Coordinates of C-alpha atoms in Angstrom, one line a residue:
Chain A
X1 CA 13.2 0.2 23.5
X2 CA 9.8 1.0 23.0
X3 CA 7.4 1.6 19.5
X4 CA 4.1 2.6 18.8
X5 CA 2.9 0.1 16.3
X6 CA -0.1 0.4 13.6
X7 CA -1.0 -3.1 12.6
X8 CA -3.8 -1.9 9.9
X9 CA -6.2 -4.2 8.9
X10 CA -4.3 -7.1 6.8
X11 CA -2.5 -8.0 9.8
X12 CA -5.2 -9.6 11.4
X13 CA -6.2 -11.2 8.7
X14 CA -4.8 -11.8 4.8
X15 CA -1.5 -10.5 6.4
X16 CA -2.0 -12.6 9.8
X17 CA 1.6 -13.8 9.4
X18 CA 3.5 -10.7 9.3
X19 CA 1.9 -9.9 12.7
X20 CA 2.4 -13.4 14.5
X21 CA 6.9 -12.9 13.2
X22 CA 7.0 -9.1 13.7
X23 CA 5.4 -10.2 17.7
X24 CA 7.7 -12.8 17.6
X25 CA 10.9 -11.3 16.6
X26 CA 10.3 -7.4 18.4
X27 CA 11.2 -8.7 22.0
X28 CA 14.2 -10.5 20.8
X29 CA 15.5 -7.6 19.6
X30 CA 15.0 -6.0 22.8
X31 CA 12.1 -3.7 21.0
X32 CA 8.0 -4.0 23.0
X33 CA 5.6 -2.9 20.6
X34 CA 3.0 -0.6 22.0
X35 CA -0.1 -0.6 19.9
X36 CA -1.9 2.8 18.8
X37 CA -5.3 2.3 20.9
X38 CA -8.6 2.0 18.6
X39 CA -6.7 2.7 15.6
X40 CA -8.7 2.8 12.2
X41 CA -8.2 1.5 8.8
X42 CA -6.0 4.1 6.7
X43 CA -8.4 4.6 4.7
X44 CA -5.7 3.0 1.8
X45 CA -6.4 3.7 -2.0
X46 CA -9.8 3.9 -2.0
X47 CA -10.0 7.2 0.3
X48 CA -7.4 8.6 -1.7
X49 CA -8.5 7.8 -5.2
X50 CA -11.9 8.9 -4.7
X51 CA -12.0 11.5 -1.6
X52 CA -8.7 13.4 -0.7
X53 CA -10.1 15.2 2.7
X54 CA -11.3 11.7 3.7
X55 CA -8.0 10.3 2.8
X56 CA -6.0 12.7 5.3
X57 CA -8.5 12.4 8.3
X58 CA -8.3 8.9 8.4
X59 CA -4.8 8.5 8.0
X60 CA -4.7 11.6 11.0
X61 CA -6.8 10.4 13.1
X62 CA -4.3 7.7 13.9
X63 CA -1.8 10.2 14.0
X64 CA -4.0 11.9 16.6
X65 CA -4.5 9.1 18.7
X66 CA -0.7 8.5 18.8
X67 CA -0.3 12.0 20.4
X68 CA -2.7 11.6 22.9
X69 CA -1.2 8.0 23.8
X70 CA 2.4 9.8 24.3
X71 CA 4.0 7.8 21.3
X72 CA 6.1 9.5 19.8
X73 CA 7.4 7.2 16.7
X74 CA 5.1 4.6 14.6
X75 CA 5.5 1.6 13.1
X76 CA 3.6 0.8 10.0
X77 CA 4.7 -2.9 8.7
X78 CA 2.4 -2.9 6.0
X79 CA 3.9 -0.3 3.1
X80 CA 0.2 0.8 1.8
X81 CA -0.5 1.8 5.5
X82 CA 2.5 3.2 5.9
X83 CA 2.4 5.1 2.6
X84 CA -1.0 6.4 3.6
X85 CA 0.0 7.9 7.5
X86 CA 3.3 9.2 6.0
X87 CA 1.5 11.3 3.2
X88 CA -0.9 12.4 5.6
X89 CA 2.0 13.5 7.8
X90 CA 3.5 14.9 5.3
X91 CA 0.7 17.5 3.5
X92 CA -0.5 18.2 6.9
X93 CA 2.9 19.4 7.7
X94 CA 3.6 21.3 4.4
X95 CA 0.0 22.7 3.4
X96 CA -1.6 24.6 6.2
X97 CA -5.0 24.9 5.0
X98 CA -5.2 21.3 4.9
X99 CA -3.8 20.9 8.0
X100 CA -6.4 23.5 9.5
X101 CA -9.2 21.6 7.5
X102 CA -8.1 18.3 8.8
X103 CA -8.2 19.1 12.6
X104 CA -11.7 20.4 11.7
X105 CA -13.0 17.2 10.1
X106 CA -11.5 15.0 13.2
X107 CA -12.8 17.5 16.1
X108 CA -9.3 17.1 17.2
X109 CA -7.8 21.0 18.1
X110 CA -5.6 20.2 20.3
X111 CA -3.9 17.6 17.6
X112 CA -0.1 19.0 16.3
X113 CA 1.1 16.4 13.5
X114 CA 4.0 15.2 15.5
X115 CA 4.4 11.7 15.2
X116 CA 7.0 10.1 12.8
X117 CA 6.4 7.1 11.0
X118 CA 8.6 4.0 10.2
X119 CA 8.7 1.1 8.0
X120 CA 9.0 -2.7 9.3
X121 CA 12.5 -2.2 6.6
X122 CA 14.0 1.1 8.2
X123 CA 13.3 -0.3 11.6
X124 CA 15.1 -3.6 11.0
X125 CA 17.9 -1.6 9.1
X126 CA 18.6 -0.1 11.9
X127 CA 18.6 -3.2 14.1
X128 CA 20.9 -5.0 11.9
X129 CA 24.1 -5.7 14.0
X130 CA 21.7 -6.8 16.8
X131 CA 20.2 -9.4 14.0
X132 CA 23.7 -10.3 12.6
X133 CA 25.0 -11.0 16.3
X134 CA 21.8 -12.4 17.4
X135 CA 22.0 -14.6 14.0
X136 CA 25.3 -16.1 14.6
X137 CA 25.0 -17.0 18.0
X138 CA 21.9 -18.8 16.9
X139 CA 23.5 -20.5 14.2
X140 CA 26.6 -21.7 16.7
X141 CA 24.3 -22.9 19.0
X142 CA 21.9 -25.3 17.3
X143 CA 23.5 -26.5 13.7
X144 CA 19.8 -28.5 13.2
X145 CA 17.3 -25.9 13.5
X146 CA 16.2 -24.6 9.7
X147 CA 18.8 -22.1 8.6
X148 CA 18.4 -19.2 6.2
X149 CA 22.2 -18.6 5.8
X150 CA 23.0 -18.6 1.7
X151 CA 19.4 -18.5 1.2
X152 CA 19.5 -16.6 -2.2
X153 CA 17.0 -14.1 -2.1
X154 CA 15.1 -11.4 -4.2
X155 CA 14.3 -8.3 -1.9
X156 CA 11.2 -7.1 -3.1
X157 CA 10.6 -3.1 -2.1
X158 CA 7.2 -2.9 -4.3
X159 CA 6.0 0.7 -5.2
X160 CA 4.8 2.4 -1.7
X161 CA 8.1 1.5 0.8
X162 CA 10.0 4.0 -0.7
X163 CA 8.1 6.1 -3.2
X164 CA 7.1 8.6 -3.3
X165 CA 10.5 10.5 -3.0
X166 CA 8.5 13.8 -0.9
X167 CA 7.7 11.5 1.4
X168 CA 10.2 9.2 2.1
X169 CA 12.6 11.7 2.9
X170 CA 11.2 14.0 4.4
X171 CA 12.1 15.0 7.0
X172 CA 15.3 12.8 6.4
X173 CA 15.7 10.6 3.4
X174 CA 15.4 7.0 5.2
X175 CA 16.8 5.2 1.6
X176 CA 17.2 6.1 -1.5
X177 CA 13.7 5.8 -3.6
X178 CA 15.4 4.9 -6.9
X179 CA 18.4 2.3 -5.9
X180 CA 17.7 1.6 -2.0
X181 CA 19.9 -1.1 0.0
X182 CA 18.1 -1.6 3.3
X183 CA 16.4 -4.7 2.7
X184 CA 19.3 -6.1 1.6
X185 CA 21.2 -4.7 4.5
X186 CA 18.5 -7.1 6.5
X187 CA 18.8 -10.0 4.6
X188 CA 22.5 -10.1 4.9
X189 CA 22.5 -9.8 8.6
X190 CA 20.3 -12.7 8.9
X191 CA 23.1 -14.4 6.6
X192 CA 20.7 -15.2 3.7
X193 CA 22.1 -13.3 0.6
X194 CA 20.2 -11.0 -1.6
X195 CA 20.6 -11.7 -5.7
X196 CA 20.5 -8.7 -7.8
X197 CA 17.7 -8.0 -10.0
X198 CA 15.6 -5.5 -11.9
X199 CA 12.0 -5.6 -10.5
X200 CA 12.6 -4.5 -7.0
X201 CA 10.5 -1.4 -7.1
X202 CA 7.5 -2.4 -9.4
X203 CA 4.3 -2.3 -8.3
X204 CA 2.4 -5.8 -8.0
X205 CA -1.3 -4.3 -8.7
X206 CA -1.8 -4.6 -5.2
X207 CA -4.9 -1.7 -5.6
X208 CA -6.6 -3.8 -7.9
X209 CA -6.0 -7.5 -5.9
X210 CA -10.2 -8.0 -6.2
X211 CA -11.8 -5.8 -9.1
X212 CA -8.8 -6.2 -11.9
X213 CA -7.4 -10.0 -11.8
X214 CA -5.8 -9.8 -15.2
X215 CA -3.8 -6.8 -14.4
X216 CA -2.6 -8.3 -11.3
X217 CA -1.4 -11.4 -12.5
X218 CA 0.3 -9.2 -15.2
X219 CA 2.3 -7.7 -13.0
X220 CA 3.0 -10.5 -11.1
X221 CA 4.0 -12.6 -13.6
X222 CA 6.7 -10.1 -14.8
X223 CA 8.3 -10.2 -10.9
X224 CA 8.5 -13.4 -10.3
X225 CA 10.1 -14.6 -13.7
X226 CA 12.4 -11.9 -13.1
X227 CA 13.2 -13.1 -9.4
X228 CA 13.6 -16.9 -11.1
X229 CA 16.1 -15.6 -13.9
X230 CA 18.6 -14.2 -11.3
X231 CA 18.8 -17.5 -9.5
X232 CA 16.1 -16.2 -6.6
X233 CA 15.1 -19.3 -4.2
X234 CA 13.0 -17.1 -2.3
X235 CA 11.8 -13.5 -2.2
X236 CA 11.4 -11.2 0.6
X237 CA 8.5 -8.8 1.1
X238 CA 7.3 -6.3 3.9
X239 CA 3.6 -5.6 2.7
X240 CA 0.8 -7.9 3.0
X241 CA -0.5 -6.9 -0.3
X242 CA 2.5 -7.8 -2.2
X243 CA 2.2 -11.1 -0.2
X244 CA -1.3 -11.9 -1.6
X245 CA -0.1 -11.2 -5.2
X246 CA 3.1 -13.3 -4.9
X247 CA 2.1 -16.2 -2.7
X248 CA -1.4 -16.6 -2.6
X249 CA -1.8 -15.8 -6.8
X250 CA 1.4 -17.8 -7.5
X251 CA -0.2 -20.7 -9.1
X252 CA -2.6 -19.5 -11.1
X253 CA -0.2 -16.9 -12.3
X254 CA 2.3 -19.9 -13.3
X255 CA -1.2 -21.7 -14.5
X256 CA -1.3 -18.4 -16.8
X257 CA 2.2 -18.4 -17.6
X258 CA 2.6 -22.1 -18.3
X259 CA 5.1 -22.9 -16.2
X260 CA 6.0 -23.4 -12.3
X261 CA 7.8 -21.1 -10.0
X262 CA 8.1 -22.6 -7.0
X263 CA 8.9 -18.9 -5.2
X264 CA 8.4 -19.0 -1.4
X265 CA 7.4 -15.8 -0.5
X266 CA 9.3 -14.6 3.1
X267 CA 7.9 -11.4 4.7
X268 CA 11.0 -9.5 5.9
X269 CA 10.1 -10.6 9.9
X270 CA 9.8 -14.3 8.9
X271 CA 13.5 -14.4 7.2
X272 CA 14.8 -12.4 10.5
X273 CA 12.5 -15.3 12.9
X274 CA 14.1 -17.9 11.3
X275 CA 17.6 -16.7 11.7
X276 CA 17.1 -15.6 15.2
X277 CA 15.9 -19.7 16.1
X278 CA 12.0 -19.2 15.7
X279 CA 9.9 -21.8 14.7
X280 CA 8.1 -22.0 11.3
X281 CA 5.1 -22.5 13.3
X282 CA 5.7 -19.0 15.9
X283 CA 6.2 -17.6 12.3
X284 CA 3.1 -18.3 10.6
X285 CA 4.8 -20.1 7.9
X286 CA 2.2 -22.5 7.6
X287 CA -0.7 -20.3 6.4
X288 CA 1.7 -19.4 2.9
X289 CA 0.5 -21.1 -0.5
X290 CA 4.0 -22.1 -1.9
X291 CA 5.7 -23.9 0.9
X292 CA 8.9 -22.6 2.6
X293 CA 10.4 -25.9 4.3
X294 CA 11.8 -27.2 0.3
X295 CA 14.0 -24.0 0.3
X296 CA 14.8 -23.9 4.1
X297 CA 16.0 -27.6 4.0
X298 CA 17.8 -27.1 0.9
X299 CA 19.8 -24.0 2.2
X300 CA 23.2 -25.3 3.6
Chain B
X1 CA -24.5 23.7 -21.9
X2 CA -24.1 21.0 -19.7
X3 CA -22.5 21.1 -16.3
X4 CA -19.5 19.5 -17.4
X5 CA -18.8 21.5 -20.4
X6 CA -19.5 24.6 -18.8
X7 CA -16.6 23.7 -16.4
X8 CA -14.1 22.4 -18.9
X9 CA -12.4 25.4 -19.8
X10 CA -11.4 25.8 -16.4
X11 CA -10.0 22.2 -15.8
X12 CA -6.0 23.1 -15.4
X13 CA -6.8 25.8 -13.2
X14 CA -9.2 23.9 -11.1
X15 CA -6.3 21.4 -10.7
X16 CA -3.8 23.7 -9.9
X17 CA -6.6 25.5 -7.3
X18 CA -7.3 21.9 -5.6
X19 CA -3.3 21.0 -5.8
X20 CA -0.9 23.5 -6.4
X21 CA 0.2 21.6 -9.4
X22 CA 0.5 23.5 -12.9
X23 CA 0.6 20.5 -15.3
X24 CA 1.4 23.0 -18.6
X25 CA 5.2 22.3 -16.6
X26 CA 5.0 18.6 -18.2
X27 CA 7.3 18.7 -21.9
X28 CA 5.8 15.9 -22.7
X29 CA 9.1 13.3 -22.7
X30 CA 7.1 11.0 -21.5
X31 CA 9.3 9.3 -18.8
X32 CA 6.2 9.0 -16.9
X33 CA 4.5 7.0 -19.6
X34 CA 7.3 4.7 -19.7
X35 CA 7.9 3.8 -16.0
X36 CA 4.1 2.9 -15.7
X37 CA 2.8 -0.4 -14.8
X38 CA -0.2 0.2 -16.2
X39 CA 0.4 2.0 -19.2
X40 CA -0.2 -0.7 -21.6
X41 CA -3.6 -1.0 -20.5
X42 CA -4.4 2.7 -20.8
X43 CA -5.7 4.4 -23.8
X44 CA -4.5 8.0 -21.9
X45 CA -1.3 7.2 -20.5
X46 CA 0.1 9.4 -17.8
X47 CA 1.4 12.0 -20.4
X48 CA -1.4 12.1 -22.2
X49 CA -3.6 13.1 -19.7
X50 CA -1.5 16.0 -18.1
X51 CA -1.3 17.0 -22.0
X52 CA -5.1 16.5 -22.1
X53 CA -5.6 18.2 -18.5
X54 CA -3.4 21.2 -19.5
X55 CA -5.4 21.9 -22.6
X56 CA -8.6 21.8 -20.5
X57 CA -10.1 18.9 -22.1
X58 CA -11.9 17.6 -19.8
X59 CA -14.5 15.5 -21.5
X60 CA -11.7 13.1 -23.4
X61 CA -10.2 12.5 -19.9
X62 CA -13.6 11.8 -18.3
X63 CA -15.1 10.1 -21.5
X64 CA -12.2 7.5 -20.6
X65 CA -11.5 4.5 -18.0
X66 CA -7.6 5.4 -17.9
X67 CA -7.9 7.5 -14.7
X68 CA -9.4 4.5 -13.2
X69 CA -6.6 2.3 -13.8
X70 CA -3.7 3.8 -12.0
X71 CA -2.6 2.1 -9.1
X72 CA -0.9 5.1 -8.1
X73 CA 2.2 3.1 -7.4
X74 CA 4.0 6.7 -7.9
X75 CA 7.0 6.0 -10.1
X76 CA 5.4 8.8 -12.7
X77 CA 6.1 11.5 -9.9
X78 CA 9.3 10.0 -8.4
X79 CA 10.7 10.6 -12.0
X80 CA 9.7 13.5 -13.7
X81 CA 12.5 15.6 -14.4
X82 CA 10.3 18.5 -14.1
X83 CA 8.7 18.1 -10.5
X84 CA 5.6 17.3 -12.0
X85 CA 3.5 15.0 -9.8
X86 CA 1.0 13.1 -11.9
X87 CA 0.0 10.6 -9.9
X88 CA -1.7 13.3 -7.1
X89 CA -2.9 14.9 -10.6
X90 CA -4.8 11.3 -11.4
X91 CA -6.0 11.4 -8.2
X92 CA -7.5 14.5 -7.9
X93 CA -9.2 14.1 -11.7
X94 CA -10.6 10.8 -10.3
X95 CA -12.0 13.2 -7.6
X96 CA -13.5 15.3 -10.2
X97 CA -14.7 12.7 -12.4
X98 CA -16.5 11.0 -9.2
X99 CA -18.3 14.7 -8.5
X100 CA -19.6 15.2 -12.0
X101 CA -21.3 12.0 -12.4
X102 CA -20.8 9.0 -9.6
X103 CA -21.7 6.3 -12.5
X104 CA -18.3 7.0 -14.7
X105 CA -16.0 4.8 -13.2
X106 CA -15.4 1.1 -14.3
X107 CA -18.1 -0.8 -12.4
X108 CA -15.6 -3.7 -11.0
X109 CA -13.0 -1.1 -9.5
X110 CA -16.0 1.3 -8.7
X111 CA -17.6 -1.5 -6.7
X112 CA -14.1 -2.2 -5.1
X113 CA -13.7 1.6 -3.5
X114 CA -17.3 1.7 -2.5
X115 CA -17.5 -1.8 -0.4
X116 CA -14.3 -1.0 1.0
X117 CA -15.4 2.6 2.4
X118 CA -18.2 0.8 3.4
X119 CA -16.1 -1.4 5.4
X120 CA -14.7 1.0 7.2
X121 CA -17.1 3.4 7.9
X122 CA -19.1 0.5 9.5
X123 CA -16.6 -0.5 11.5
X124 CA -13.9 1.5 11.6
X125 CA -11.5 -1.1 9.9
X126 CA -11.7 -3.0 6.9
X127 CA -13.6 -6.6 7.4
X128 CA -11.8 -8.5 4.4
X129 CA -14.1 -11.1 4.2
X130 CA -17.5 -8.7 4.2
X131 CA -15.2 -6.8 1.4
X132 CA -14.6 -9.9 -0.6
X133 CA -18.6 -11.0 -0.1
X134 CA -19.9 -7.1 -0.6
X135 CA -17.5 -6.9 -3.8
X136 CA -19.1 -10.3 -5.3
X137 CA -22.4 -9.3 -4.9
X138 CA -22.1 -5.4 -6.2
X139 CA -20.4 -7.2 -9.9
X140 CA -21.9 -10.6 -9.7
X141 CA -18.7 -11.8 -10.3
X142 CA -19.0 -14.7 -8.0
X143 CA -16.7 -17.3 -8.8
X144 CA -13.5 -15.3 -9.2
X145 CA -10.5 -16.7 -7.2
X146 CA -11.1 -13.2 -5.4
X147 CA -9.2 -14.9 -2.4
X148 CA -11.9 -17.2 -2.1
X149 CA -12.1 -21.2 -1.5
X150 CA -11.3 -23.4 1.4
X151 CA -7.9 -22.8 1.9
X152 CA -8.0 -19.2 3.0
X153 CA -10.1 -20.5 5.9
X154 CA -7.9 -23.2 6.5
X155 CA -5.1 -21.2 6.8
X156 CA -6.8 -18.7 9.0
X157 CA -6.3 -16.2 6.3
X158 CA -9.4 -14.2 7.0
X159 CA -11.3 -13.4 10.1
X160 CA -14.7 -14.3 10.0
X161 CA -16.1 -11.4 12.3
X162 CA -15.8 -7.9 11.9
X163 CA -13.9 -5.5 14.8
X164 CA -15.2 -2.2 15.4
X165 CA -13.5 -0.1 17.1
X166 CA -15.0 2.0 20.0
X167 CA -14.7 5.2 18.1
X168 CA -17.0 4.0 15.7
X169 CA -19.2 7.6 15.9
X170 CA -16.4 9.7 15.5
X171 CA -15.4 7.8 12.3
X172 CA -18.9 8.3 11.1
X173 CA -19.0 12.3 11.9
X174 CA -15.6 12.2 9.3
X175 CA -17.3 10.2 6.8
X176 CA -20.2 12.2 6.9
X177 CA -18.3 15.9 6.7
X178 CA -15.6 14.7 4.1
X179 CA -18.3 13.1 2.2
X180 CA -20.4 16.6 2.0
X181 CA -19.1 18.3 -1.5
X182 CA -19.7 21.7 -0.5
X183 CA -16.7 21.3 1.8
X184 CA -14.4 20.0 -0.7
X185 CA -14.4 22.8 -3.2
X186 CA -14.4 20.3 -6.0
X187 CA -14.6 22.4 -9.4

């Protein structure tokens, strides 16, 4: 199986380690990932807060160079990319003026808005007996490697997987944007187990990561205690920007707060590595702030 | 009569011209208010300012930081009960506010959006660590943890030369024709 895949800019970078698993983990599930050539950056919130036309013909542009690259389905791991091309896709598709304008702007005629675009989530939903089968052969085949089964987990959706609602399900609703289950679906194929909590779909303040530090850690602050209270060991992400926020910020946030959390911060292809038999290393696990081995380890 | 008040009357039909969205459809229960992050920190929370947009006022929205501080995380528009979408409504005020007079917004999250379209329109993608520098230097804020400090390198957390991408003139042409006013109709 084949899938045009959109990196965006974190990936190679603050994100590096949702990359290095999702490359890991795709050809184990039987899935090559064919990268949209000379893609640009989405243009994220500050194209959209400040310039709307901008904010479609860069997402678009990508879109455009999908077409002409014959791929026919994206995937966006990071949720503010993903956000950003599904919008686009979406008011190109519904306003026609825009649509008109857009092609315009990118010198692109012969482009048709065709390409659909996926979430690291809906993708691995969707792989999820391959994982669980995948997972347990793992497990009966080396009992020493570090296991993720009854890892209690917090699956964290932030505010741009499944929001907003116009977008997500259109054309098909891929979860539902108020009470969604597909994370959890993941985790528990990889035989980790998701607690229930209340901040799933908060936003972390992602937007304002450099030029609004109080704010952030705000935010932050009121996730993480809330993954701790309901007896989290870990939580689960799939955007890099929710990463930053939770892993990198975690200390000064407990600094802040006074106290320790001690929250290892999994993106969603880490948690999935790990149960399929990769190393911490092949997953990147290494560049995290709050160290993963304790909870791994501890996990029985 | 000064530009901005000589549009101000007009402000919820300029809205609804730009976005389709009538925002005298908000009855004010505030649900949006309520779900927002960042309400705390606003002095016009979300129902306040489709209240405020609705009765044209457009100098007490544009006299005020709160536009600037929504994250646009979207749970205002996933909620209303009336199909109101505020968050595209912030957006396109912040659009507005922007072509009245550039120097409104809050200068640390104004320096933010305008290193990290600089970013990309010099490459093509966003160079994090030219962001994180260009930011520093347009608030003098340099010694915030702004994902700074040794162990980002050590960790390999953030390239240390820019990509551009080969359609680097294309990407330019865009900037250059969305960036043009006269082609965004912006009342």
């Amino acid at each position: 199986m084949k899938i045009g895949y959109y990196p965006g800019c974190s990936l190679s970078s603050t994100g590096r380690e949702y990359n290095e698993s999702l490359q890991v983990i795709a050809p184990l599930l039987g899935v090559t990932l064919q990268e949209i050539e000379d893609w640009n950056c989405c243009g994220a919130s500050s194209a959209h807060a400040t310039n709307r036309q901008l904010s479609l013909a860069l997402a678009a542009r990508n879109l455009a160079l999908a077409e002409t690259q014959a791929i026919p389905e994206v995937l966006a791991p990071c949720a503010a990319c993903y956000n950003r091309l599904a919008s686009a896709r979406h008011a190109l598709a519904k306003d026609t003026r825009a649509f008109e304008k857009t092609r315009e702007v990118l010198e692109r005629p012969e482009f048709s808005n065709s390409v659909r675009v996926k979430t690291s989530v809906e993708w691995l939903r969707d792989l999820a007996p391959v994982i669980q089968k995948k997972a347990e052969e793992t497990a009966s085949r080396s009992a020493t490697s570090p296991s993720v089964k009854g890892l209690k987990v917090a699956c964290y959706y932030g505010c741009l997987l499944v929001r907003p609602p116009e977008v997500t399900q259109w054309p098909t609703q891929w979860d539902d944007p108020e009470d969604p289950s597909s994370m959890e679906t993941v985790v528990r194929a990889t035989g980790a187990e998701p607690v229930r909590w209340n901040r799933r779909l908060d936003c972390c303040g992602a937007g304002f990561s450099l030029s609004r530090l109080d704010s952030v850690a705000r935010l932050g602050r009121e996730i993480l205690q809330e993954a701790k209270k309901a007896g989290a060991q870990a939580l689960v992400v799939a955007c890099p920007l929710c990463h930053v926020n939770l892993d990198f910020r975690q200390q000064a946030i407990a600094r802040k707060a006074g106290g320790e959390f001690d929250l290892p911060v999994f993106y969603i292809t880490e948690l999935v590595g790990l149960a399929l038999g990769a190393s911490q290393a092949q997953l990147g696990l290494n560049r995290h702030y709050v160290r993963t081995d304790s909870v791994l380890e501890r996990s029985p | 009569m000064t530009h901005t008040e000589s549009k101000k009357d007009n402000l919820s039909a300029a809205i609804r011209g730009l976005t389709g969205e009538n925002v005298a459809r908000c009855y004010q229960c505030g649900k949006c208010s309520a779900g927002c992050p960042m309400s705390q920190e606003m002095k016009l929370k979300p129902h306040d300012l489709m209240r405020l947009a609705s009765f044209d006022q457009a100098d007490r929205i544009f006299g005020d930081e709160s536009i600037w501080l929504c994250l646009t995380c979207e749970t205002c528009s996933a909620r209303c009960p009336n199909g109101c979408d505020p968050a595209r409504v912030i957006d396109t005020l912040r659009e507005m506010a922007l072509a009245r007079d550039p120097s409104r917004w809050p200068r640390a999250i104004g320096a933010f959006h305008a290193e990290f379209l600089k970013q990309v329109k010099n490459h093509g993608r966003v160079f994090e660590l030219g962001l994180i520098l260009g930011f520093k230097l347009r608030t003098g804020r340099l010694f915030d943890d702004a994902l700074s400090g040794p162990g980002v390198f050590a960790r390999g957390k953030l390239a240390l030369q820019p990509h551009r991408i080969s359609g680097i003139d294309e990407m330019r042409k865009i900037f250059e024709k969305c960036e043009n006013v006269e082609n965004r109709d912006l009342s």
